[in-house]
PDB file of C-alpha atoms in Angstrom:
ATOM      1  CA  UNK A   1       1.045  -3.877 -17.755  1.00  0.00           C
ATOM      2  CA  UNK A   2      -1.328  -4.199 -14.789  1.00  0.00           C
ATOM      3  CA  UNK A   3       0.070  -5.096 -11.522  1.00  0.00           C
ATOM      4  CA  UNK A   4      -1.261  -8.212 -10.720  1.00  0.00           C
ATOM      5  CA  UNK A   5       0.368  -8.024  -7.247  1.00  0.00           C
ATOM      6  CA  UNK A   6      -1.247  -5.091  -6.200  1.00  0.00           C
ATOM      7  CA  UNK A   7      -4.569  -6.336  -7.685  1.00  0.00           C
ATOM      8  CA  UNK A   8      -4.349  -9.442  -5.489  1.00  0.00           C
ATOM      9  CA  UNK A   9      -3.491  -7.290  -2.355  1.00  0.00           C
ATOM     10  CA  UNK A  10      -6.807  -5.173  -2.985  1.00  0.00           C
ATOM     11  CA  UNK A  11      -9.095  -8.161  -3.440  1.00  0.00           C
ATOM     12  CA  UNK A  12      -7.316 -10.038  -0.632  1.00  0.00           C
ATOM     13  CA  UNK A  13      -7.755  -6.593   1.558  1.00  0.00           C
ATOM     14  CA  UNK A  14     -11.688  -6.662   0.928  1.00  0.00           C
ATOM     15  CA  UNK A  15     -11.760 -10.511   2.138  1.00  0.00           C
ATOM     16  CA  UNK A  16      -9.973  -9.669   5.475  1.00  0.00           C
ATOM     17  CA  UNK A  17     -11.552  -6.328   5.984  1.00  0.00           C
ATOM     18  CA  UNK A  18     -14.665  -8.448   7.293  1.00  0.00           C
ATOM     19  CA  UNK A  19     -12.202 -10.331   9.794  1.00  0.00           C
ATOM     20  CA  UNK A  20     -10.971  -7.195  11.372  1.00  0.00           C
ATOM     21  CA  UNK A  21      -7.542  -6.951   9.510  1.00  0.00           C
ATOM     22  CA  UNK A  22      -6.527  -3.793   8.489  1.00  0.00           C
ATOM     23  CA  UNK A  23      -4.234  -3.182   5.586  1.00  0.00           C
ATOM     24  CA  UNK A  24      -0.797  -1.661   5.463  1.00  0.00           C
ATOM     25  CA  UNK A  25      -0.088  -1.147   1.783  1.00  0.00           C
ATOM     26  CA  UNK A  26       3.616   0.018   2.433  1.00  0.00           C
ATOM     27  CA  UNK A  27       4.399  -3.345   4.107  1.00  0.00           C
ATOM     28  CA  UNK A  28       2.112  -5.418   2.013  1.00  0.00           C
ATOM     29  CA  UNK A  29       0.547  -6.655   5.015  1.00  0.00           C
ATOM     30  CA  UNK A  30      -2.654  -7.103   6.902  1.00  0.00           C
ATOM     31  CA  UNK A  31      -2.646  -6.443  10.950  1.00  0.00           C
ATOM     32  CA  UNK A  32      -5.390  -7.280  13.283  1.00  0.00           C
ATOM     33  CA  UNK A  33      -4.857  -5.839  16.819  1.00  0.00           C
ATOM     34  CA  UNK A  34      -4.514  -8.514  19.540  1.00  0.00           C
ATOM     35  CA  UNK A  35      -4.445  -8.216  23.354  1.00  0.00           C
ATOM     36  CA  UNK A  36      -0.682  -8.033  23.574  1.00  0.00           C
ATOM     37  CA  UNK A  37       0.261  -6.622  19.887  1.00  0.00           C
ATOM     38  CA  UNK A  38      -1.138  -7.968  16.796  1.00  0.00           C
ATOM     39  CA  UNK A  39      -1.260 -10.708  14.380  1.00  0.00           C
ATOM     40  CA  UNK A  40      -0.272 -10.223  10.526  1.00  0.00           C
ATOM     41  CA  UNK A  41      -0.533 -11.582   7.276  1.00  0.00           C
ATOM     42  CA  UNK A  42       2.159 -10.295   4.631  1.00  0.00           C
ATOM     43  CA  UNK A  43       2.502 -11.145   0.918  1.00  0.00           C
ATOM     44  CA  UNK A  44       5.665 -11.203  -0.706  1.00  0.00           C
ATOM     45  CA  UNK A  45       5.745 -10.580  -4.199  1.00  0.00           C
ATOM     46  CA  UNK A  46       8.651 -10.742  -6.602  1.00  0.00           C
ATOM     47  CA  UNK A  47       8.712 -10.968 -10.700  1.00  0.00           C
ATOM     48  CA  UNK A  48       6.639  -9.579 -13.150  1.00  0.00           C
ATOM     49  CA  UNK A  49       5.593 -12.078 -16.010  1.00  0.00           C
ATOM     50  CA  UNK A  50       4.970 -14.229 -14.191  1.00  0.00           C
ATOM     51  CA  UNK A  51       4.415 -12.793 -10.770  1.00  0.00           C
ATOM     52  CA  UNK A  52       5.375 -15.189  -7.409  1.00  0.00           C
ATOM     53  CA  UNK A  53       3.510 -14.900  -4.623  1.00  0.00           C
ATOM     54  CA  UNK A  54       4.332 -15.895  -1.180  1.00  0.00           C
ATOM     55  CA  UNK A  55       2.444 -15.713   2.254  1.00  0.00           C
ATOM     56  CA  UNK A  56       3.716 -15.211   5.403  1.00  0.00           C
ATOM     57  CA  UNK A  57       2.165 -14.944   9.375  1.00  0.00           C
ATOM     58  CA  UNK A  58       3.280 -12.992  12.025  1.00  0.00           C
ATOM     59  CA  UNK A  59       2.993 -12.385  15.407  1.00  0.00           C
ATOM     60  CA  UNK A  60       4.113  -9.530  17.547  1.00  0.00           C
ATOM     61  CA  UNK A  61       4.297  -9.230  21.322  1.00  0.00           C
ATOM     62  CA  UNK A  62       4.646  -5.453  21.805  1.00  0.00           C
ATOM     63  CA  UNK A  63       6.580  -6.015  25.229  1.00  0.00           C
ATOM     64  CA  UNK A  64       8.917  -8.161  23.805  1.00  0.00           C
ATOM     65  CA  UNK A  65       9.654  -6.290  20.624  1.00  0.00           C
ATOM     66  CA  UNK A  66      10.002  -3.088  22.797  1.00  0.00           C
ATOM     67  CA  UNK A  67      12.742  -4.923  24.564  1.00  0.00           C
ATOM     68  CA  UNK A  68      14.698  -6.654  22.303  1.00  0.00           C
ATOM     69  CA  UNK A  69      14.658  -3.911  19.639  1.00  0.00           C
ATOM     70  CA  UNK A  70      16.687  -1.758  21.861  1.00  0.00           C
ATOM     71  CA  UNK A  71      19.504  -4.087  21.861  1.00  0.00           C
ATOM     72  CA  UNK A  72      20.146  -5.002  18.451  1.00  0.00           C
ATOM     73  CA  UNK A  73      21.871  -2.896  15.680  1.00  0.00           C
ATOM     74  CA  UNK A  74      18.156  -2.772  13.596  1.00  0.00           C
ATOM     75  CA  UNK A  75      17.384   0.861  12.199  1.00  0.00           C
ATOM     76  CA  UNK A  76      14.842   2.880  14.738  1.00  0.00           C
ATOM     77  CA  UNK A  77      12.301   3.206  12.037  1.00  0.00           C
ATOM     78  CA  UNK A  78      11.852  -0.511  11.653  1.00  0.00           C
ATOM     79  CA  UNK A  79      11.032  -1.124  15.613  1.00  0.00           C
ATOM     80  CA  UNK A  80       7.376  -0.730  15.138  1.00  0.00           C
ATOM     81  CA  UNK A  81       7.324  -3.562  12.481  1.00  0.00           C
ATOM     82  CA  UNK A  82       9.511  -6.032  14.082  1.00  0.00           C
ATOM     83  CA  UNK A  83       7.863  -9.257  14.623  1.00  0.00           C
ATOM     84  CA  UNK A  84       8.279 -11.918  17.652  1.00  0.00           C
ATOM     85  CA  UNK A  85       7.331 -14.588  15.229  1.00  0.00           C
ATOM     86  CA  UNK A  86       7.226 -14.647  11.121  1.00  0.00           C
ATOM     87  CA  UNK A  87       6.603 -17.843   9.376  1.00  0.00           C
ATOM     88  CA  UNK A  88       6.086 -18.702   5.732  1.00  0.00           C
ATOM     89  CA  UNK A  89       3.074 -20.780   4.958  1.00  0.00           C
ATOM     90  CA  UNK A  90       5.408 -23.629   3.565  1.00  0.00           C
ATOM     91  CA  UNK A  91       6.753 -24.233   7.239  1.00  0.00           C
ATOM     92  CA  UNK A  92       3.283 -24.554   8.553  1.00  0.00           C
ATOM     93  CA  UNK A  93       0.931 -26.293   6.140  1.00  0.00           C
ATOM     94  CA  UNK A  94       1.757 -29.888   4.709  1.00  0.00           C
ATOM     95  CA  UNK A  95       0.122 -29.218   1.452  1.00  0.00           C
ATOM     96  CA  UNK A  96       1.903 -29.304  -1.478  1.00  0.00           C
ATOM     97  CA  UNK A  97       1.479 -25.665  -2.628  1.00  0.00           C
ATOM     98  CA  UNK A  98       2.916 -23.038  -0.509  1.00  0.00           C
ATOM     99  CA  UNK A  99       3.455 -20.169  -3.101  1.00  0.00           C
ATOM    100  CA  UNK A 100       1.642 -19.122  -5.959  1.00  0.00           C
ATOM    101  CA  UNK A 101       2.220 -17.752  -9.531  1.00  0.00           C
ATOM    102  CA  UNK A 102       0.213 -15.019 -11.490  1.00  0.00           C
ATOM    103  CA  UNK A 103       0.761 -14.590 -15.350  1.00  0.00           C
ATOM    104  CA  UNK A 104      -2.744 -13.267 -15.817  1.00  0.00           C
ATOM    105  CA  UNK A 105      -5.536 -11.161 -13.950  1.00  0.00           C
ATOM    106  CA  UNK A 106      -7.938 -14.201 -14.768  1.00  0.00           C
ATOM    107  CA  UNK A 107      -6.039 -16.172 -12.485  1.00  0.00           C
ATOM    108  CA  UNK A 108      -6.488 -14.207  -9.427  1.00  0.00           C
ATOM    109  CA  UNK A 109      -9.724 -15.453  -8.229  1.00  0.00           C
ATOM    110  CA  UNK A 110      -8.093 -18.746  -8.197  1.00  0.00           C
ATOM    111  CA  UNK A 111      -5.035 -17.958  -6.350  1.00  0.00           C
ATOM    112  CA  UNK A 112      -7.296 -15.664  -3.723  1.00  0.00           C
ATOM    113  CA  UNK A 113      -9.324 -18.683  -2.986  1.00  0.00           C
ATOM    114  CA  UNK A 114      -6.495 -20.962  -2.380  1.00  0.00           C
ATOM    115  CA  UNK A 115      -5.089 -18.470   0.229  1.00  0.00           C
ATOM    116  CA  UNK A 116      -8.141 -17.998   1.968  1.00  0.00           C
ATOM    117  CA  UNK A 117      -8.615 -21.541   2.133  1.00  0.00           C
ATOM    118  CA  UNK A 118      -4.954 -22.001   3.683  1.00  0.00           C
ATOM    119  CA  UNK A 119      -5.574 -18.888   6.413  1.00  0.00           C
ATOM    120  CA  UNK A 120      -9.082 -20.250   7.223  1.00  0.00           C
ATOM    121  CA  UNK A 121      -7.492 -24.045   7.559  1.00  0.00           C
ATOM    122  CA  UNK A 122      -4.272 -23.499   8.860  1.00  0.00           C
ATOM    123  CA  UNK A 123      -3.427 -19.949   9.147  1.00  0.00           C
ATOM    124  CA  UNK A 124      -5.646 -18.259  11.569  1.00  0.00           C
ATOM    125  CA  UNK A 125      -5.733 -21.312  13.658  1.00  0.00           C
ATOM    126  CA  UNK A 126      -1.742 -21.160  13.972  1.00  0.00           C
ATOM    127  CA  UNK A 127      -2.040 -17.404  14.596  1.00  0.00           C
ATOM    128  CA  UNK A 128      -4.537 -18.185  17.541  1.00  0.00           C
ATOM    129  CA  UNK A 129      -2.478 -20.856  19.002  1.00  0.00           C
ATOM    130  CA  UNK A 130       1.065 -19.063  18.860  1.00  0.00           C
ATOM    131  CA  UNK A 131      -0.381 -15.436  19.888  1.00  0.00           C
ATOM    132  CA  UNK A 132       0.576 -15.979  23.492  1.00  0.00           C
ATOM    133  CA  UNK A 133       3.759 -15.052  25.607  1.00  0.00           C
ATOM    134  CA  UNK A 134       3.122 -18.419  27.288  1.00  0.00           C
ATOM    135  CA  UNK A 135       3.051 -20.462  24.012  1.00  0.00           C
ATOM    136  CA  UNK A 136       5.885 -18.627  22.554  1.00  0.00           C
ATOM    137  CA  UNK A 137       8.110 -19.205  25.655  1.00  0.00           C
ATOM    138  CA  UNK A 138       7.413 -22.982  25.174  1.00  0.00           C
ATOM    139  CA  UNK A 139       8.208 -23.054  21.367  1.00  0.00           C
ATOM    140  CA  UNK A 140      11.483 -20.552  21.790  1.00  0.00           C
ATOM    141  CA  UNK A 141      12.976 -22.104  25.225  1.00  0.00           C
ATOM    142  CA  UNK A 142      11.714 -25.906  25.313  1.00  0.00           C
ATOM    143  CA  UNK A 143      14.750 -27.174  23.592  1.00  0.00           C
ATOM    144  CA  UNK A 144      17.085 -24.260  23.496  1.00  0.00           C
ATOM    145  CA  UNK A 145      19.813 -26.343  22.681  1.00  0.00           C
ATOM    146  CA  UNK A 146      18.181 -27.381  19.330  1.00  0.00           C
ATOM    147  CA  UNK A 147      17.505 -25.467  16.085  1.00  0.00           C
ATOM    148  CA  UNK A 148      14.135 -23.904  15.891  1.00  0.00           C
ATOM    149  CA  UNK A 149      12.014 -24.851  12.515  1.00  0.00           C
ATOM    150  CA  UNK A 150      10.421 -21.301  12.618  1.00  0.00           C
ATOM    151  CA  UNK A 151      13.434 -19.102  13.615  1.00  0.00           C
ATOM    152  CA  UNK A 152      16.780 -19.457  11.786  1.00  0.00           C
ATOM    153  CA  UNK A 153      18.976 -16.568  13.313  1.00  0.00           C
ATOM    154  CA  UNK A 154      20.195 -17.796  16.458  1.00  0.00           C
ATOM    155  CA  UNK A 155      21.015 -14.222  17.930  1.00  0.00           C
ATOM    156  CA  UNK A 156      17.115 -13.165  17.433  1.00  0.00           C
ATOM    157  CA  UNK A 157      16.011 -16.321  18.949  1.00  0.00           C
ATOM    158  CA  UNK A 158      18.440 -15.998  22.292  1.00  0.00           C
ATOM    159  CA  UNK A 159      17.285 -12.470  22.556  1.00  0.00           C
ATOM    160  CA  UNK A 160      13.407 -12.784  22.195  1.00  0.00           C
ATOM    161  CA  UNK A 161      13.601 -16.302  24.160  1.00  0.00           C
ATOM    162  CA  UNK A 162      15.291 -14.669  27.376  1.00  0.00           C
ATOM    163  CA  UNK A 163      12.857 -11.864  27.199  1.00  0.00           C
ATOM    164  CA  UNK A 164       9.972 -14.422  26.782  1.00  0.00           C
ATOM    165  CA  UNK A 165      11.333 -16.758  29.447  1.00  0.00           C
ATOM    166  CA  UNK A 166      11.289 -13.620  31.632  1.00  0.00           C
ATOM    167  CA  UNK A 167       7.753 -12.355  30.945  1.00  0.00           C
ATOM    168  CA  UNK A 168       6.715 -15.878  31.547  1.00  0.00           C
ATOM    169  CA  UNK A 169       8.451 -16.122  34.937  1.00  0.00           C
ATOM    170  CA  UNK A 170      10.651 -19.232  33.831  1.00  0.00           C
ATOM    171  CA  UNK A 171      12.291 -20.655  37.107  1.00  0.00           C
ATOM    172  CA  UNK A 172      15.209 -21.531  35.278  1.00  0.00           C
ATOM    173  CA  UNK A 173      15.724 -18.403  33.638  1.00  0.00           C
ATOM    174  CA  UNK A 174      19.164 -17.741  34.529  1.00  0.00           C
ATOM    175  CA  UNK A 175      20.202 -21.308  33.330  1.00  0.00           C
ATOM    176  CA  UNK A 176      18.488 -20.601  29.790  1.00  0.00           C
ATOM    177  CA  UNK A 177      20.533 -17.252  29.709  1.00  0.00           C
ATOM    178  CA  UNK A 178      23.702 -19.552  29.899  1.00  0.00           C
ATOM    179  CA  UNK A 179      22.677 -21.959  27.340  1.00  0.00           C
ATOM    180  CA  UNK A 180      22.270 -18.992  24.961  1.00  0.00           C
ATOM    181  CA  UNK A 181      25.263 -17.345  25.979  1.00  0.00           C
ATOM    182  CA  UNK A 182      27.592 -20.999  25.355  1.00  0.00           C
ATOM    183  CA  UNK A 183      25.624 -21.186  22.009  1.00  0.00           C
ATOM    184  CA  UNK A 184      26.380 -18.028  20.748  1.00  0.00           C
ATOM    185  CA  UNK A 185      29.826 -17.918  21.678  1.00  0.00           C
ATOM    186  CA  UNK A 186      30.537 -21.107  20.013  1.00  0.00           C
ATOM    187  CA  UNK A 187      29.008 -19.875  16.776  1.00  0.00           C
ATOM    188  CA  UNK A 188      31.515 -16.995  16.861  1.00  0.00           C
ATOM    189  CA  UNK A 189      28.984 -14.239  17.179  1.00  0.00           C
ATOM    190  CA  UNK A 190      30.821 -10.722  16.515  1.00  0.00           C
ATOM    191  CA  UNK A 191      31.695  -8.868  19.789  1.00  0.00           C
ATOM    192  CA  UNK A 192      29.235  -6.117  19.101  1.00  0.00           C
ATOM    193  CA  UNK A 193      26.156  -8.706  18.810  1.00  0.00           C
ATOM    194  CA  UNK A 194      27.549 -10.342  22.292  1.00  0.00           C
ATOM    195  CA  UNK A 195      27.638  -7.155  23.981  1.00  0.00           C
ATOM    196  CA  UNK A 196      23.821  -6.307  22.803  1.00  0.00           C
ATOM    197  CA  UNK A 197      23.111  -9.812  24.260  1.00  0.00           C
ATOM    198  CA  UNK A 198      24.893  -8.909  27.656  1.00  0.00           C
ATOM    199  CA  UNK A 199      23.169  -5.795  27.927  1.00  0.00           C
ATOM    200  CA  UNK A 200      19.905  -7.140  27.545  1.00  0.00           C
ATOM    201  CA  UNK A 201      20.523 -10.076  30.005  1.00  0.00           C
ATOM    202  CA  UNK A 202      21.682  -7.212  32.816  1.00  0.00           C
ATOM    203  CA  UNK A 203      18.742  -5.141  31.938  1.00  0.00           C
ATOM    204  CA  UNK A 204      16.391  -8.283  32.426  1.00  0.00           C
ATOM    205  CA  UNK A 205      18.318  -9.485  35.481  1.00  0.00           C
ATOM    206  CA  UNK A 206      17.345  -6.016  37.354  1.00  0.00           C
ATOM    207  CA  UNK A 207      13.850  -5.616  35.861  1.00  0.00           C
ATOM    208  CA  UNK A 208      10.600  -7.069  37.330  1.00  0.00           C
ATOM    209  CA  UNK A 209       7.488  -7.625  35.243  1.00  0.00           C
ATOM    210  CA  UNK A 210       5.339  -8.167  37.851  1.00  0.00           C
TER     211      UNK A 210
END
């Protein structure tokens, strides 16, 4: 039986290579280096007959991730792959089709066309728009009391939020730290995770990015 997901990935690689996206086969990912990290396009492949394909977009700010990952319980070997923002295509586009199914190899050109259409119309503009610390700071921290549509893990949101705010020199940084602390405490976050948050706060309090 042919690996339809792998065939699609290989054909998508040829398309994205011309746009300076490099394949990372072990992660089913394509990366384009940016000024402060990289942008990524990820394929999630599940099932065999048919194969379910879902597309994700990721943005990594190296300085954010290098700091945040020290204060999480994530495995060290995954640190270089952590992303500051990762969003499924279904949350970006208002179009009706957000995932794709492959039952035969003959269907691959059509799915490939749909993926490239999404990337050109919505995906690449999204990555460009949200690829800076300033815009991500606004996305994460403009309304800290509200849930984010793009980030569901509140601890990860708080950790990255306070780093982004510090990098962007947000004047009300201490107030933001208190808001996230209160929010995490109300959620009953495990003590070990709260300790990680407090260690990051302490580190950032004494650190200058200027």
